[in-house]
XYZ file of C-alpha atoms in Angstrom:
356
model
C 0.000 0.000 0.000
C 1.058 3.551 -0.680
C 2.329 5.342 2.421
C 1.735 9.013 2.894
C 4.873 11.055 3.162
C 5.491 13.951 5.466
C 3.347 17.059 4.939
C 6.250 18.945 3.365
C 6.615 16.398 0.515
C 2.907 16.022 -0.301
C 1.551 17.735 -3.382
C -0.748 20.687 -2.755
C -3.541 21.901 -5.020
C -3.267 25.452 -3.675
C -2.459 28.154 -6.276
C 0.295 29.453 -3.961
C 3.754 27.841 -3.666
C 4.446 25.562 -0.724
C 6.609 28.125 1.073
C 4.056 30.940 0.620
C 1.605 31.832 3.370
C -1.279 34.226 2.595
C -1.337 37.330 4.825
C -3.494 37.188 7.914
C -6.370 39.694 8.262
C -4.977 40.660 11.674
C -1.494 41.300 10.305
C -1.468 44.902 11.511
C -2.541 43.859 15.006
C 0.040 41.065 15.177
C 2.830 43.425 14.138
C 1.770 45.992 16.728
C 1.517 43.332 19.427
C 4.948 41.874 18.732
C 6.563 45.270 18.235
C 5.482 46.741 21.558
C 5.488 43.432 23.464
C 1.986 43.919 24.841
C 1.789 40.401 26.300
C 4.738 41.081 28.534
C 4.503 39.396 31.925
C 7.579 41.208 33.234
C 5.956 44.613 33.537
C 6.217 44.570 37.332
C 9.889 43.549 37.154
C 10.595 46.371 34.710
C 8.986 48.820 37.144
C 11.270 47.601 39.927
C 14.303 47.950 37.667
C 13.263 51.448 36.645
C 12.855 52.437 40.307
C 16.334 51.178 41.135
C 17.890 53.047 38.203
C 16.110 56.270 39.141
C 16.814 56.139 42.887
C 20.273 54.496 43.076
C 22.063 55.106 39.777
C 20.657 58.322 38.326
C 20.252 59.890 41.786
C 22.093 58.021 44.589
C 20.473 58.008 48.038
C 23.345 59.918 49.714
C 22.963 62.765 47.180
C 19.184 62.830 47.168
C 17.593 65.548 49.246
C 14.559 65.246 51.469
C 12.509 67.644 49.354
C 12.005 65.134 46.544
C 10.922 62.381 48.913
C 8.431 64.671 50.651
C 6.916 65.855 47.362
C 6.356 62.272 46.223
C 5.145 61.042 49.602
C 2.429 63.655 50.050
C 0.293 62.009 47.357
C 0.643 58.476 48.733
C -1.954 56.981 51.082
C -1.076 56.837 54.773
C 0.689 53.670 55.897
C 0.182 51.834 59.180
C 1.876 53.087 62.350
C 3.532 49.705 62.946
C 3.770 46.260 61.306
C 0.914 45.159 63.588
C -1.488 47.955 62.641
C -2.306 51.465 63.812
C -1.861 52.673 67.373
C -5.037 53.229 69.437
C -6.365 56.814 69.483
C -5.745 57.163 73.259
C -2.051 56.404 72.807
C -1.769 58.978 70.029
C -3.312 61.666 72.248
C -0.931 60.913 75.130
C 2.032 60.829 72.753
C 1.046 64.149 71.223
C 0.611 65.788 74.635
C 3.966 64.478 75.846
C 5.690 65.913 72.791
C 4.223 69.329 73.538
C 5.939 69.460 76.933
C 8.911 71.839 76.936
C 11.558 69.416 78.140
C 9.955 68.770 81.564
C 8.485 65.518 82.826
C 5.398 64.973 84.916
C 7.349 64.848 88.231
C 8.986 68.224 87.730
C 12.312 66.834 86.462
C 13.807 68.157 83.268
C 14.528 65.852 80.332
C 18.252 65.964 81.110
C 17.698 64.329 84.509
C 18.593 67.330 86.675
C 16.195 68.326 89.414
C 14.161 71.422 88.888
C 11.986 73.377 91.242
C 8.541 71.841 90.959
C 5.754 74.342 90.555
C 2.133 73.567 91.227
C 0.722 75.988 88.701
C 2.438 78.401 86.395
C 0.868 81.835 86.057
C -0.206 82.661 82.505
C 2.200 85.036 80.812
C 0.896 87.974 78.848
C 1.702 87.641 75.181
C 2.670 90.913 73.547
C 1.966 91.009 69.817
C 5.175 91.354 67.859
C 5.342 94.288 65.471
C 7.274 94.188 62.240
C 10.348 96.253 61.705
C 9.715 99.874 60.670
C 6.012 99.542 61.243
C 5.695 102.575 63.556
C 5.557 106.304 62.779
C 8.639 107.385 64.710
C 11.370 108.965 62.558
C 9.353 108.626 59.351
C 9.971 111.136 56.600
C 8.079 112.021 53.453
C 9.464 111.910 49.918
C 8.257 112.833 46.439
C 10.070 109.879 44.847
C 7.684 107.402 43.302
C 8.175 103.905 44.575
C 8.282 100.711 42.563
C 5.000 99.353 41.353
C 4.052 96.022 42.885
C 4.390 93.119 40.453
C 1.238 91.973 38.766
C -0.254 88.819 40.132
C 0.137 85.862 37.807
C -2.917 84.131 36.485
C -3.755 81.034 38.547
C -3.152 77.665 36.955
C -5.984 75.276 36.318
C -3.941 72.261 37.423
C -5.335 69.838 34.838
C -2.088 67.845 34.764
C -1.362 68.172 38.486
C -1.104 64.960 40.491
C -4.017 64.092 42.749
C -4.080 62.422 46.123
C -3.940 58.631 45.768
C -6.851 57.029 47.656
C -6.100 54.016 49.888
C -6.485 50.690 48.113
C -8.393 47.592 49.108
C -5.472 45.502 47.863
C -3.211 46.687 50.680
C -5.848 45.962 53.317
C -6.505 42.447 52.012
C -2.797 41.660 51.642
C -1.950 42.860 55.161
C -4.710 40.648 56.542
C -3.386 37.637 54.608
C -6.546 37.150 52.536
C -4.775 36.963 49.151
C -3.302 33.600 48.029
C -0.023 35.083 46.785
C 3.572 35.371 47.932
C 6.805 36.761 46.496
C 9.307 34.232 45.158
C 12.802 35.710 45.025
C 14.972 34.484 42.167
C 18.306 35.482 40.739
C 16.851 36.706 37.450
C 13.961 38.556 39.070
C 11.104 38.184 41.492
C 7.990 36.214 40.656
C 4.634 35.503 42.261
C 3.862 32.188 43.880
C 0.160 31.358 43.801
C -1.058 29.162 46.630
C -4.104 28.283 44.504
C -4.311 27.751 40.763
C -5.317 31.006 39.043
C -8.007 29.282 36.972
C -9.805 28.101 40.123
C -10.092 31.564 41.700
C -13.301 33.554 41.958
C -12.624 36.325 39.430
C -15.602 38.387 40.576
C -13.897 38.760 43.952
C -10.161 38.803 43.255
C -9.796 40.578 39.890
C -11.302 43.934 41.068
C -9.047 43.800 44.150
C -5.924 43.376 42.018
C -7.070 46.159 39.670
C -7.584 48.403 42.697
C -3.963 47.783 43.733
C -2.566 49.057 40.411
C -2.351 52.584 41.850
C 0.045 51.467 44.588
C 3.558 52.934 44.428
C 5.160 51.203 47.410
C 6.670 47.749 47.526
C 5.748 44.935 47.777
C 2.177 46.029 47.046
C 2.860 47.403 43.579
C 4.851 44.387 42.386
C 2.232 41.935 43.644
C -0.672 43.911 42.196
C 0.837 44.423 38.735
C 2.286 40.942 38.331
C -0.818 39.309 39.804
C -3.103 41.261 37.459
C -1.185 40.103 34.385
C -1.247 36.509 35.610
C -5.006 36.620 36.173
C -5.648 38.165 32.759
C -3.617 35.478 31.011
C -5.392 32.624 32.800
C -8.893 34.128 32.982
C -10.282 33.550 29.512
C -14.075 33.871 29.356
C -14.342 34.675 33.084
C -13.000 38.190 32.499
C -15.964 39.333 30.392
C -18.409 38.996 33.289
C -16.103 41.045 35.571
C -15.918 44.130 33.310
C -18.492 46.243 35.278
C -16.541 45.703 38.518
C -13.269 46.826 36.876
C -14.431 50.255 35.698
C -14.248 52.026 39.074
C -10.651 50.873 39.841
C -9.562 51.878 36.318
C -11.204 55.296 36.589
C -9.780 55.923 40.069
C -6.248 55.049 38.936
C -6.441 57.279 35.846
C -7.867 60.199 37.845
C -4.739 60.351 40.018
C -3.054 62.084 37.023
C 0.198 60.370 38.022
C 2.184 59.545 34.839
C 3.648 56.387 36.353
C 0.234 55.034 37.399
C -1.324 56.011 34.061
C 1.367 54.128 32.101
C 0.855 51.014 34.218
C -2.922 51.172 33.800
C -2.653 51.632 30.026
C -0.532 48.479 29.720
C -3.092 46.583 31.797
C -5.957 47.854 29.612
C -4.130 46.622 26.522
C -3.677 43.196 28.075
C -7.331 43.248 29.182
C -8.527 43.871 25.616
C -6.341 41.079 24.222
C -7.315 38.574 26.916
C -10.649 37.679 25.286
C -12.454 38.466 22.045
C -15.554 39.864 23.772
C -13.802 42.247 26.164
C -13.354 44.994 23.559
C -17.072 45.234 22.835
C -17.928 45.004 26.538
C -15.803 48.109 27.255
C -17.608 50.350 24.732
C -20.439 51.445 27.105
C -17.818 52.577 29.667
C -15.750 54.839 27.385
C -17.141 57.942 29.088
C -15.576 56.848 32.384
C -12.195 55.775 30.953
C -11.331 58.059 28.034
C -11.623 61.651 29.431
C -8.240 61.404 31.168
C -6.702 59.932 28.001
C -7.942 62.991 26.124
C -5.915 65.206 28.483
C -2.634 63.299 28.104
C -2.984 62.330 24.422
C -0.409 64.923 23.303
C 1.614 64.771 26.515
C 4.971 64.402 24.752
C 8.205 66.311 25.209
C 9.816 68.046 22.235
C 13.364 66.676 22.397
C 14.503 67.813 18.951
C 17.085 65.390 17.572
C 17.870 63.782 20.940
C 16.806 60.308 22.012
C 13.645 59.673 24.010
C 14.464 56.616 26.109
C 10.941 56.288 27.484
C 9.847 54.867 24.118
C 12.095 51.852 24.599
C 10.886 51.420 28.177
C 7.267 51.999 27.108
C 6.830 54.888 29.533
C 5.788 57.512 26.966
C 2.189 58.428 27.784
C 1.337 59.789 24.336
C 2.463 56.628 22.523
C 0.757 54.332 25.029
C -2.526 56.218 24.697
C -2.375 55.963 20.900
C -1.706 52.213 21.079
C -4.538 51.725 23.581
C -7.053 53.650 21.477
C -6.128 51.645 18.387
C -6.658 48.371 20.233
C -9.998 49.581 21.590
C -11.140 50.512 18.088
C -9.971 47.247 16.475
C -11.610 45.015 19.091
C -14.581 47.258 19.978
C -16.783 46.490 17.008
C -18.720 48.888 14.786
C -19.600 51.447 17.467
C -16.106 51.777 18.925
C -14.764 54.509 16.632
C -17.750 56.845 16.906
C -17.688 56.600 20.725
C -13.937 57.254 20.854
C -14.310 60.185 18.460
C -17.059 61.686 20.618
C -14.746 61.900 23.654
C -11.377 62.349 21.889
C -12.068 64.515 18.804
C -8.422 64.482 17.622
C -8.277 60.701 17.305
C -7.884 59.351 13.759
C -9.218 55.933 12.901
C -6.722 53.170 12.252
C -9.366 50.923 10.616
C -11.048 53.357 8.249
C -7.750 54.785 7.042
């Protein structure tokens, strides 16, 4: 009997040669996906590496002033007073009152240990209001010389691009209580997440919104766990993600409204992965464009004019303008027929990538 040979040696009735493959209809999408590495699971590791370069190489800790740390810390949510939680309110009141004492203890001894004359009650001292220098009329003289005109007050800024206060996240509260089945696995090539339960067996209605809520964290280990855990859940979710879309809108909107470029870049990468995770997610996001896209309209042209110099944020995928353009293109490609008209309604300067 005649034996069939390998597929490469069999004759084909196709009009194309054997080595020719017809172009795929999603060729543009495949090129964009492979070019920008959208399905990158090392986004959290790249954030850690970027933090180390910025804080230890570009600006070493011994040369870094306290002003920069204070400016960045004022937008972060308040942390716990201790590893075991916050102090009770009564202890805080006693601690605050003890700090207000002017170096004298309750038994009349000074803080240096020397004995001082204990007084039962100190008489209230009369406070004399302090006058500024040259505020009186004594020795004043008149002159016909015209003084300098006061400078005109500058117009106040609207603050559209100013950072907002970052609200506390539910992810931090659940992780501190030990309710999340994750742990950090330290490796030589980079940290990874160890799941105590298989990701496919998790309740996505409960866990996926919590991980999305933690994407606005900027402190470790919360940020690494939230970003890496979100990408892992999106890769293993499949059809479960479509039913969780309404619960994900509020965490996405809250993270984008912080106006923090670092948080916005992270959220845009997650939205791209969310759209590519399932075929129906793109159409399910169309009714929620009014909650997601207004902030993207603000930062769409948020690029720096560097002339002929190199913009390294493009290689690191930290350029907000490019990420917004990629995200809008993915939303239009996977959003169906009504995607472009809804994007155009909120972002008038957007040009279609399908119709062109």
